């Protein structure tokens, strides 16, 4: 298919320097973990490079092991390796001087009192004025303990001074937020006893991606797309979140999770809400939240026959043997955990009724790609049948695809006349690539989310209502799957596009997944 590239006239990234926040300390619980070194510290450093952090700032990592002397150098390594930063970058050494470590056990109450005192000392040293962002980068079983101890030790709601002013405290909570509706509600109740909802930032790192935020710009800042964004013109929508890797040694975690909990309930449902929501009245957190929740609540209960589960079996990828899921370390040889999930959803509202949303997500699929495809209806083709046109079947419906990762961009497929004396047709593609238009960015998506959480802007975070609405949709599916185990697992070979039943889900309605 012929393609056309699009470049922009102004390729500068936006730098809104009005967003520099108050002095503060970012306290990361679980700071010796993979997420902190690989993503969080590089993201904080990118903010520092862009002058988006206050001068009065510090990071305090908290974890169990005694890493006082190695933590800061280790984080420096992470910033260089994961952040595309030169070792002699002039801001790096002064930044690393403000990276501190505190060893404690999350379930030891006395540790929090000591941590509180230590943070107060850092307030004196760095002039951070008692403002805190607590980042819970831990396994979910620690969320409740940490939140409750922060409450007990008055670290969540600091006292007001004599003028009635109090420092602010915000908290980011990592995923997974609950493992079903009941546990998500219970965790929400617990967290809301200690923190007000506007202090809580439930993070989904997909929402930090420029390409995800751009869905709203694409839809609502361009009149040509929004006017056809409905059931009158759209045939169906596909969302694929595919990973080529397996479970990477995280057997115990994945056995409890599976594809539906790990990716669909959060990332995929967020993407779906951005594609399907009505225009919010503003980009304020409440306005966006209301529109997202309306979409999730308009989805019909999901029928078992509209779901597909899969689990990868052993295979050879690029000449190397790879194990099946059941042969992975610390995975049950009889595991029923799904490494692939596909669903057909119906959003029963005026914009979308009758337009199926097909979603699929999984591990060990053919390639790593997250993409949203909007397929439009085929126009009447009578005009092109017979006469001067010899290939009317070559024309394919219009299609907009939004590539979230990798090769971020958007493409539009439309029909064109083949050069020559007859009226023959060919599909062509117009491509917009983020990297070509704006240059390659070393940002990892956490920059925007960390900055927003420090500033107290919850627009790109999940509210209590949203978490419960998405779990309300997924929990009956999980229950139905539990009641109806499948016998033919594994049912797809590692490195393929999942089980045949996923293709049948679309084939039954005369459709097929777009080739990615
Ligand atoms: N890694 C990613 O790319 C990624 C992406 C998205 C979301 N997440 C989420 O982010 C969270 C953290 O992920 P991760 O990969 O960084 O986890 P991880 O590598 O397993 O790190 C766990 C951390 O928790 C600490 N810890 C465990 N038990 C403790 C205890 N009783 N007391 C004190 N510290 C304790 C560990 O400290 P010690 O080392 O001292 O034991 C370590 O710092 C998880 O909820 C995960 O789902 C991670």
Coordinates of C-alpha atoms and ligand atoms in Angstrom, one line a residue:
X1 CA 0.0 0.0 0.0
X2 CA 1.3 3.5 -0.9
X3 CA 2.0 5.7 2.1
X4 CA 2.4 9.5 2.7
X5 CA 4.3 10.9 5.6
X6 CA 3.2 14.0 7.6
X7 CA 5.6 16.4 9.2
X8 CA 4.8 19.5 11.2
X9 CA 5.8 23.1 10.8
X10 CA 6.6 23.7 14.5
X11 CA 8.5 20.8 16.1
X12 CA 9.1 22.3 19.6
X13 CA 7.8 20.3 22.5
X14 CA 5.6 22.4 24.8
X15 CA 7.2 23.7 28.0
X16 CA 4.7 25.2 30.3
X17 CA 7.0 26.7 32.9
X18 CA 4.0 28.0 34.9
X19 CA 3.6 24.5 36.2
X20 CA 6.7 24.5 38.5
X21 CA 5.3 23.1 41.8
X22 CA 5.8 24.0 45.5
X23 CA 8.8 22.8 47.4
X24 CA 8.3 19.2 48.4
X25 CA 9.8 15.8 49.2
X26 CA 8.8 12.8 47.0
X27 CA 8.9 9.7 49.3
X28 CA 8.9 6.4 47.4
X29 CA 7.9 3.3 49.3
X30 CA 9.4 0.2 47.6
X31 CA 12.3 2.3 46.2
X32 CA 14.8 -0.5 45.8
X33 CA 12.4 -2.1 43.3
X34 CA 12.6 -2.2 39.5
X35 CA 10.0 0.6 38.9
X36 CA 11.9 3.3 40.9
X37 CA 15.3 2.8 39.2
X38 CA 14.0 2.2 35.7
X39 CA 11.2 4.7 35.5
X40 CA 10.6 7.0 38.5
X41 CA 14.0 8.4 39.0
X42 CA 14.7 8.9 35.3
X43 CA 11.3 10.7 35.0
X44 CA 12.0 12.9 38.0
X45 CA 15.4 13.8 36.5
X46 CA 13.8 14.7 33.2
X47 CA 11.5 17.1 35.1
X48 CA 14.6 18.6 36.7
X49 CA 16.3 19.0 33.4
X50 CA 13.2 20.8 32.1
X51 CA 13.2 23.1 35.1
X52 CA 9.8 21.7 36.2
X53 CA 10.9 20.8 39.7
X54 CA 11.2 23.3 42.5
X55 CA 14.7 24.1 43.7
X56 CA 13.7 23.1 47.2
X57 CA 13.2 19.4 46.5
X58 CA 14.3 16.0 47.7
X59 CA 13.6 12.3 47.0
X60 CA 13.6 9.8 49.8
X61 CA 13.5 6.1 48.9
X62 CA 12.1 3.7 51.5
X63 CA 12.5 0.0 51.5
X64 CA 13.6 -2.9 53.7
X65 CA 17.2 -3.5 53.0
X66 CA 20.0 -1.3 54.4
X67 CA 21.0 0.5 51.2
X68 CA 22.0 3.9 52.7
X69 CA 25.3 4.1 50.9
X70 CA 24.4 2.5 47.6
X71 CA 20.9 3.9 46.9
X72 CA 21.8 7.3 45.5
X73 CA 24.7 6.0 43.2
X74 CA 22.3 3.2 42.1
X75 CA 19.6 5.7 41.2
X76 CA 22.2 7.8 39.3
X77 CA 23.0 4.7 37.2
X78 CA 19.3 4.3 36.6
X79 CA 19.0 7.9 35.4
X80 CA 21.9 7.5 33.0
X81 CA 20.9 4.1 31.7
X82 CA 17.1 4.6 31.6
X83 CA 16.9 8.3 31.0
X84 CA 19.3 8.8 28.1
X85 CA 21.3 11.2 30.4
X86 CA 25.1 11.9 30.0
X87 CA 27.1 11.1 33.1
X88 CA 28.6 14.6 33.1
X89 CA 25.2 16.3 32.7
X90 CA 25.6 19.5 34.9
X91 CA 22.4 19.0 36.8
X92 CA 23.0 15.4 37.7
X93 CA 25.4 15.6 40.6
X94 CA 23.4 18.3 42.5
X95 CA 20.2 16.3 41.9
X96 CA 21.7 13.0 43.2
X97 CA 22.8 14.9 46.3
X98 CA 19.2 15.3 47.1
X99 CA 18.3 11.6 46.7
X100 CA 18.2 9.9 50.2
X101 CA 17.3 6.5 51.6
X102 CA 15.5 5.3 54.7
X103 CA 15.4 1.6 55.6
X104 CA 12.3 0.3 57.4
X105 CA 9.8 -2.6 57.3
X106 CA 6.4 -1.5 56.0
X107 CA 4.6 -3.4 58.6
X108 CA 6.6 -2.0 61.5
X109 CA 4.7 1.0 63.0
X110 CA 7.7 2.4 64.9
X111 CA 9.5 2.9 61.5
X112 CA 6.9 5.5 60.5
X113 CA 7.5 7.7 63.5
X114 CA 11.3 7.6 62.7
X115 CA 10.6 8.3 59.0
X116 CA 8.4 11.3 60.0
X117 CA 11.3 12.7 62.1
X118 CA 13.8 12.1 59.3
X119 CA 11.5 13.9 56.8
X120 CA 11.2 16.8 59.1
X121 CA 15.0 17.0 59.3
X122 CA 15.1 17.0 55.5
X123 CA 12.5 19.8 55.5
X124 CA 15.1 21.8 57.5
X125 CA 18.0 20.9 55.2
X126 CA 16.2 21.4 51.8
X127 CA 13.5 23.9 52.8
X128 CA 10.8 21.6 51.5
X129 CA 8.2 23.0 54.0
X130 CA 6.4 19.8 55.0
X131 CA 4.9 19.1 51.5
X132 CA 4.9 15.5 50.6
X133 CA 4.2 13.2 47.7
X134 CA 4.0 9.6 49.0
X135 CA 4.5 7.1 46.1
X136 CA 3.4 3.6 46.9
X137 CA 5.6 1.6 44.5
X138 CA 5.1 -1.6 46.4
X139 CA 3.3 -4.9 45.9
X140 CA -0.4 -4.3 46.5
X141 CA -0.5 -6.3 49.8
X142 CA 1.4 -3.4 51.4
X143 CA -1.0 -0.6 50.3
X144 CA -3.3 -0.9 53.3
X145 CA -0.5 -1.1 55.9
X146 CA 1.3 1.9 54.6
X147 CA -1.8 4.0 54.2
X148 CA -3.0 3.1 57.7
X149 CA 0.3 3.8 59.3
X150 CA 0.6 7.1 57.5
X151 CA -2.8 8.0 59.0
X152 CA -1.9 6.7 62.4
X153 CA 1.3 8.8 62.6
X154 CA -0.5 11.9 61.3
X155 CA 1.5 12.0 58.1
X156 CA -1.5 12.1 55.9
X157 CA -3.2 15.1 57.3
X158 CA -0.6 17.4 58.8
X159 CA -1.5 19.9 61.4
X160 CA -2.2 23.5 60.5
X161 CA 0.1 26.3 61.7
X162 CA -1.1 29.3 63.7
X163 CA -2.2 31.0 60.5
X164 CA -4.4 28.1 59.6
X165 CA -2.0 26.9 56.8
X166 CA -1.0 23.2 56.4
X167 CA 1.4 21.6 54.1
X168 CA -0.1 19.5 51.3
X169 CA 0.2 15.7 51.2
X170 CA -0.6 13.7 48.0
X171 CA -0.3 10.0 47.5
X172 CA 0.2 7.9 44.3
X173 CA -1.0 4.4 44.5
X174 CA 0.4 1.9 41.9
X175 CA -1.6 -0.8 40.2
X176 CA -3.2 -3.3 40.7
X177 CA -5.9 -1.4 42.6
X178 CA -7.9 -4.4 43.9
X179 CA -8.3 -7.8 42.3
X180 CA -12.1 -7.6 41.9
X181 CA -15.0 -5.3 42.7
X182 CA -15.2 -6.2 46.3
X183 CA -11.5 -5.8 47.1
X184 CA -11.3 -2.5 45.1
X185 CA -14.2 -1.2 47.1
X186 CA -12.6 -2.3 50.4
X187 CA -9.3 -0.7 49.5
X188 CA -11.1 2.5 48.4
X189 CA -12.9 2.6 51.8
X190 CA -9.6 2.1 53.6
X191 CA -7.7 4.7 51.7
X192 CA -10.6 7.2 51.9
X193 CA -10.6 6.9 55.7
X194 CA -7.0 8.3 55.7
X195 CA -6.8 10.5 52.6
X196 CA -9.5 12.7 51.0
X197 CA -10.2 11.7 47.4
X198 CA -8.4 14.8 46.0
X199 CA -5.2 13.7 47.8
X200 CA -5.2 10.3 46.1
X201 CA -3.7 9.6 42.7
X202 CA -4.3 6.0 41.4
X203 CA -1.8 5.7 38.6
X204 CA -2.2 4.1 35.3
X205 CA 1.1 4.8 33.5
X206 CA -0.7 4.5 30.1
X207 CA -2.3 7.9 30.7
X208 CA 1.2 9.5 30.9
X209 CA 1.8 8.6 27.3
X210 CA 1.6 11.5 24.8
X211 CA -0.2 9.2 22.4
X212 CA -3.0 8.5 24.8
X213 CA -3.5 12.1 25.7
X214 CA -3.4 12.9 22.0
X215 CA -6.6 10.8 21.5
X216 CA -8.6 13.6 23.1
X217 CA -6.8 16.3 21.0
X218 CA -7.3 14.3 17.8
X219 CA -11.0 13.9 18.5
X220 CA -11.9 17.2 20.0
X221 CA -9.5 19.7 18.4
X222 CA -10.3 18.6 14.9
X223 CA -13.8 19.0 13.5
X224 CA -13.2 16.6 10.6
X225 CA -12.9 13.5 12.8
X226 CA -15.4 14.2 15.6
X227 CA -18.3 14.7 13.2
X228 CA -18.0 11.0 11.9
X229 CA -17.1 9.5 15.3
X230 CA -20.3 7.6 15.9
X231 CA -22.4 4.7 14.9
X232 CA -23.6 6.3 11.7
X233 CA -20.1 6.0 10.2
X234 CA -18.1 3.6 12.3
X235 CA -18.3 -0.1 11.7
X236 CA -16.3 -1.3 14.7
X237 CA -13.4 -0.5 17.0
X238 CA -10.5 -2.7 17.9
X239 CA -8.1 -2.2 20.7
X240 CA -5.0 -4.4 20.9
X241 CA -2.5 -4.4 23.8
X242 CA 0.0 -7.1 22.8
X243 CA 3.3 -8.0 24.4
X244 CA 5.9 -10.3 22.8
X245 CA 7.6 -11.1 26.2
X246 CA 6.4 -13.7 28.6
X247 CA 6.0 -13.3 32.3
X248 CA 9.7 -12.6 32.9
X249 CA 10.1 -14.6 36.1
X250 CA 7.1 -13.0 37.8
X251 CA 5.2 -16.3 38.1
X252 CA 3.6 -15.8 41.5
X253 CA 2.3 -12.4 40.6
X254 CA 1.0 -13.4 37.2
X255 CA -0.7 -16.5 38.5
X256 CA -2.9 -14.3 40.7
X257 CA -3.4 -11.7 37.9
X258 CA -3.8 -12.9 34.3
X259 CA -4.3 -10.7 31.3
X260 CA -7.8 -9.4 32.2
X261 CA -6.7 -8.1 35.6
X262 CA -3.2 -7.1 34.5
X263 CA -4.0 -5.1 31.4
X264 CA -7.7 -5.1 30.4
X265 CA -9.4 -3.8 33.6
X266 CA -7.0 -0.8 33.7
X267 CA -5.0 0.1 30.5
X268 CA -7.4 -1.1 27.9
X269 CA -10.5 0.3 29.6
X270 CA -8.8 3.6 29.9
X271 CA -8.0 3.6 26.2
X272 CA -11.6 2.6 25.4
X273 CA -12.9 5.5 27.5
X274 CA -10.7 8.0 25.7
X275 CA -12.0 6.7 22.3
X276 CA -15.6 6.6 23.3
X277 CA -16.3 9.4 25.8
X278 CA -18.3 12.5 25.0
X279 CA -16.4 15.8 24.9
X280 CA -15.8 16.9 28.5
X281 CA -16.7 20.4 29.4
X282 CA -13.0 21.1 30.3
X283 CA -9.8 19.2 31.0
X284 CA -10.4 19.6 34.7
X285 CA -10.2 16.2 36.6
X286 CA -13.9 16.1 37.5
X287 CA -15.1 16.9 34.0
X288 CA -13.0 14.2 32.4
X289 CA -13.8 11.7 35.2
X290 CA -17.6 12.1 34.7
X291 CA -17.4 11.4 31.0
X292 CA -15.2 8.3 31.4
X293 CA -17.4 6.8 34.0
X294 CA -20.5 7.4 31.7
X295 CA -18.8 5.3 29.0
X296 CA -18.0 2.4 31.4
X297 CA -21.5 2.4 32.9
X298 CA -23.0 2.3 29.4
X299 CA -21.3 -1.0 28.5
X300 CA -23.7 -3.9 28.5
X301 CA -22.9 -6.8 30.9
X302 CA -20.3 -9.0 29.1
X303 CA -21.7 -12.4 28.0
X304 CA -19.4 -15.4 28.4
X305 CA -19.8 -16.2 24.7
X306 CA -18.3 -12.7 24.0
X307 CA -15.1 -13.6 25.8
X308 CA -12.0 -15.6 24.8
X309 CA -9.2 -16.8 27.1
X310 CA -5.9 -18.2 26.0
X311 CA -2.7 -19.4 27.4
X312 CA 0.6 -19.7 25.5
X313 CA 2.3 -23.1 25.0
X314 CA 5.9 -23.7 24.2
X315 CA 7.3 -22.6 20.8
X316 CA 10.4 -21.4 19.0
X317 CA 10.8 -17.7 18.5
X318 CA 13.7 -16.3 16.3
X319 CA 15.3 -19.8 16.4
X320 CA 15.2 -20.0 20.2
X321 CA 13.0 -22.3 22.2
X322 CA 10.6 -20.6 24.6
X323 CA 8.7 -22.3 27.4
X324 CA 5.0 -22.5 27.6
X325 CA 3.3 -20.6 30.4
X326 CA 2.8 -23.7 32.5
X327 CA 6.5 -24.5 32.3
X328 CA 7.5 -21.0 33.6
X329 CA 9.2 -20.7 37.0
X330 CA 6.7 -20.9 39.9
X331 CA 3.6 -21.5 37.7
X332 CA 1.3 -24.4 38.3
X333 CA 1.5 -27.1 35.6
X334 CA -2.4 -27.1 35.7
X335 CA -2.7 -23.3 35.7
X336 CA -6.0 -21.8 34.4
X337 CA -4.5 -18.3 34.4
X338 CA -5.1 -16.6 31.1
X339 CA -2.2 -15.0 29.3
X340 CA -4.5 -13.8 26.6
X341 CA -8.0 -12.2 26.8
X342 CA -10.3 -11.0 24.1
X343 CA -13.7 -9.4 24.6
X344 CA -16.5 -8.1 22.5
X345 CA -18.1 -5.1 24.2
X346 CA -21.2 -3.1 23.4
X347 CA -21.6 0.5 24.6
X348 CA -25.3 1.0 24.7
X349 CA -25.6 4.8 24.2
X350 CA -26.7 7.1 21.4
X351 CA -23.2 7.5 20.0
X352 CA -22.2 3.8 20.0
X353 CA -25.1 1.4 20.0
X354 CA -24.6 -1.3 17.4
X355 CA -20.8 -0.7 17.1
X356 CA -18.9 -3.6 18.6
X357 CA -15.6 -2.8 20.4
X358 CA -13.3 -5.8 20.2
X359 CA -10.4 -5.8 22.6
X360 CA -7.5 -8.2 23.1
X361 CA -4.5 -8.3 25.3
X362 CA -1.9 -10.8 26.1
X363 CA 1.7 -12.0 26.5
X364 CA 3.9 -13.9 24.1
X365 CA 2.0 -12.6 21.1
X366 CA 3.5 -12.0 17.7
X367 CA 4.8 -8.5 18.5
X368 CA 4.7 -5.8 21.1
X369 CA 2.2 -3.3 19.9
X370 CA -0.6 -1.3 21.5
X371 CA -3.0 0.1 18.9
X372 CA -6.5 1.4 18.5
X373 CA -8.2 0.9 15.1
X374 CA -11.4 2.7 14.1
X375 CA -12.8 1.0 11.1
X376 CA -15.4 3.0 9.1
X377 CA -18.3 1.6 7.1
X378 CA -17.8 0.6 3.5
X379 CA -19.4 3.2 1.2
X380 CA -21.8 2.0 -1.6
X381 CA -19.5 0.6 -4.3
X382 CA -22.0 0.3 -7.2
X383 CA -20.4 3.3 -9.0
X384 CA -17.2 1.3 -9.2
X385 CA -18.6 -2.0 -10.3
X386 CA -18.1 -2.8 -13.9
X387 CA -17.3 -0.2 -16.6
X388 CA -13.9 1.5 -16.3
X389 CA -13.1 0.0 -12.9
X390 CA -11.7 -3.5 -12.9
X391 CA -10.9 -4.0 -9.2
X392 CA -13.7 -2.5 -7.0
X393 CA -12.9 -5.3 -4.5
X394 CA -9.5 -3.7 -3.9
X395 CA -11.0 -0.9 -2.0
X396 CA -11.1 -1.2 1.7
X397 CA -13.1 0.7 4.3
X398 CA -11.5 3.9 5.7
X399 CA -9.6 3.2 8.8
X400 CA -7.9 5.3 11.4
X401 CA -5.3 3.6 13.5
X402 CA -3.7 5.2 16.6
X403 CA -0.4 3.6 17.5
X404 CA 0.1 4.0 21.3
X405 CA 3.4 2.1 21.3
X406 CA 5.9 1.5 19.8
X407 CA 6.4 3.8 16.7
X408 CA 3.8 6.2 18.1
X409 CA 1.6 7.8 15.5
X410 CA -1.7 7.9 13.6
X411 CA -2.5 6.7 10.2
X412 CA -5.5 7.1 7.9
X413 CA -6.3 4.7 5.2
X414 CA -8.4 5.8 2.2
X415 CA -9.1 4.8 -1.3
X416 CA -7.3 6.3 -4.3
X417 CA -7.3 6.0 -8.0
X418 CA -4.4 4.1 -9.5
X419 CA -2.6 6.1 -12.1
X420 CA -3.5 5.1 -15.6
X421 CA -6.3 5.3 -18.2
X422 CA -8.9 3.2 -16.3
X423 CA -10.8 3.9 -13.0
X424 CA -8.9 1.3 -10.9
X425 CA -8.6 1.6 -7.2
X426 CA -6.1 1.2 -4.5
X427 CA -6.0 1.7 -0.7
X428 CA -3.3 4.3 0.4
X429 CA -2.2 5.3 3.8
X430 CA -1.3 8.7 5.3
X431 CA 1.0 8.5 8.3
X432 CA 1.8 10.8 11.1
X433 CA 4.7 9.7 13.2
X434 CA 5.5 11.3 16.5
X435 CA 9.2 10.8 16.2
X436 CA 9.4 12.3 12.6
X437 CA 7.2 15.3 13.6
X438 CA 8.5 16.1 17.0
X439 CA 11.8 14.2 17.4
X440 CA 12.5 11.2 19.5
X441 CA 11.8 11.7 23.2
X442 CA 13.5 10.0 26.1
X443 CA 10.4 10.6 28.3
X444 CA 8.8 7.5 29.7
X445 CA 5.4 8.8 30.6
X446 CA 5.9 9.0 34.3
X447 CA 7.2 12.6 34.0
X448 CA 3.7 14.1 33.3
X449 CA 2.0 11.9 36.0
X450 CA 4.6 12.7 38.7
X451 CA 4.4 16.4 37.9
X452 CA 0.6 16.4 37.9
X453 CA 0.4 14.4 41.2
X454 CA 2.8 16.9 42.9
X455 CA 0.7 19.8 41.5
X456 CA -2.5 18.0 42.7
X457 CA -4.0 17.7 39.2
X458 CA -6.0 14.4 39.0
X459 CA -7.1 14.7 35.4
X460 CA -4.9 11.8 34.2
X461 CA -5.5 9.6 37.3
X462 CA -8.3 7.1 38.1
X463 CA -10.9 8.2 40.5
X464 CA -12.7 5.9 42.9
X465 CA -15.8 5.8 40.7
X466 CA -13.7 4.8 37.7
X467 CA -11.9 1.9 39.4
X468 CA -15.2 0.5 40.7
X469 CA -17.0 0.9 37.4
X470 CA -14.3 -1.0 35.5
X471 CA -14.1 -3.8 38.1
X472 CA -17.9 -4.0 38.0
X473 CA -17.6 -4.9 34.3
X474 CA -14.7 -7.3 34.7
X475 CA -15.6 -9.2 37.9
X476 CA -18.6 -11.1 36.4
X477 CA -16.3 -12.2 33.6
X478 CA -13.7 -13.5 36.1
X479 CA -16.4 -15.3 38.0
X480 CA -17.8 -16.9 34.9
X481 CA -14.3 -18.0 33.8
X482 CA -13.7 -19.5 37.2
X483 CA -17.0 -21.5 37.0
X484 CA -16.2 -22.7 33.5
X485 CA -12.5 -23.8 33.3
X486 CA -11.3 -24.6 29.9
X487 CA -9.8 -28.0 29.1
X488 CA -7.7 -27.3 26.0
X489 CA -5.0 -25.0 27.6
X490 CA -2.5 -24.1 26.3
X491 CA -4.4 -23.0 23.2
X492 CA -1.9 -20.8 21.4
X493 CA 1.8 -21.2 20.6
X494 CA 4.1 -18.5 22.0
X495 CA 4.8 -15.9 19.3
X496 CA 1.4 -16.1 17.5
X497 CA -1.7 -13.8 17.7
X498 CA -3.5 -15.9 20.3
X499 CA -6.1 -18.7 20.2
X500 CA -8.2 -19.4 17.1
X501 CA -11.3 -18.5 19.1
X502 CA -10.2 -14.9 19.1
X503 CA -10.4 -14.8 15.3
X504 CA -13.7 -16.6 15.5
X505 CA -15.1 -13.9 17.8
X506 CA -14.8 -11.4 14.9
X507 CA -15.4 -13.9 12.0
X508 CA -18.9 -14.8 13.4
X509 CA -19.8 -11.2 12.5
X510 CA -17.9 -11.2 9.2
X511 CA -14.9 -9.3 10.5
X512 CA -11.3 -9.9 11.2
X513 CA -8.6 -8.4 13.4
X514 CA -6.5 -5.8 11.5
X515 CA -3.1 -7.2 10.7
X516 CA -0.6 -5.4 12.9
Ligands
LIG1 N1 8.2 -2.5 37.4 C1 7.5 -1.9 36.5 O1 7.8 -1.6 35.4 C2 6.0 -1.6 37.0 C3 5.2 -1.0 36.0 C4 3.9 -0.7 36.4 C5 3.5 -0.9 37.7 N2 4.3 -1.5 38.6 C6 3.8 -1.6 40.0 O2 4.7 -0.9 40.9 C7 4.8 -1.6 42.1 C8 6.3 -1.9 42.4 O3 6.8 -2.6 41.3 P1 8.4 -3.1 41.3 O4 8.5 -3.8 40.1 O5 9.3 -1.9 41.6 O6 8.4 -4.0 42.6 P2 9.6 -4.8 43.2 O7 10.8 -4.8 42.2 O8 9.1 -6.2 43.5 O9 10.0 -4.0 44.5 C9 9.4 -4.2 45.7 C10 9.9 -3.2 46.7 O10 9.2 -3.3 47.9 C11 10.1 -3.4 49.0 N3 9.5 -4.3 50.0 C12 8.9 -5.4 49.9 N4 8.4 -5.9 51.1 C13 8.8 -4.9 52.0 C14 8.6 -4.8 53.4 N5 7.9 -5.7 54.1 N6 9.1 -3.7 54.0 C15 9.8 -2.7 53.3 N7 10.0 -2.8 52.0 C16 9.5 -3.9 51.3 C17 11.3 -4.1 48.4 O11 12.4 -3.7 49.3 P3 13.6 -4.6 49.5 O12 14.3 -4.7 48.2 O13 14.4 -3.9 50.6 O14 13.1 -6.0 50.0 C18 11.3 -3.3 47.1 O15 11.9 -2.0 47.2 C19 4.0 -2.9 42.0 O16 2.7 -2.6 42.5 C20 3.8 -3.1 40.5 O17 2.6 -3.7 40.1 C21 5.6 -1.8 38.3

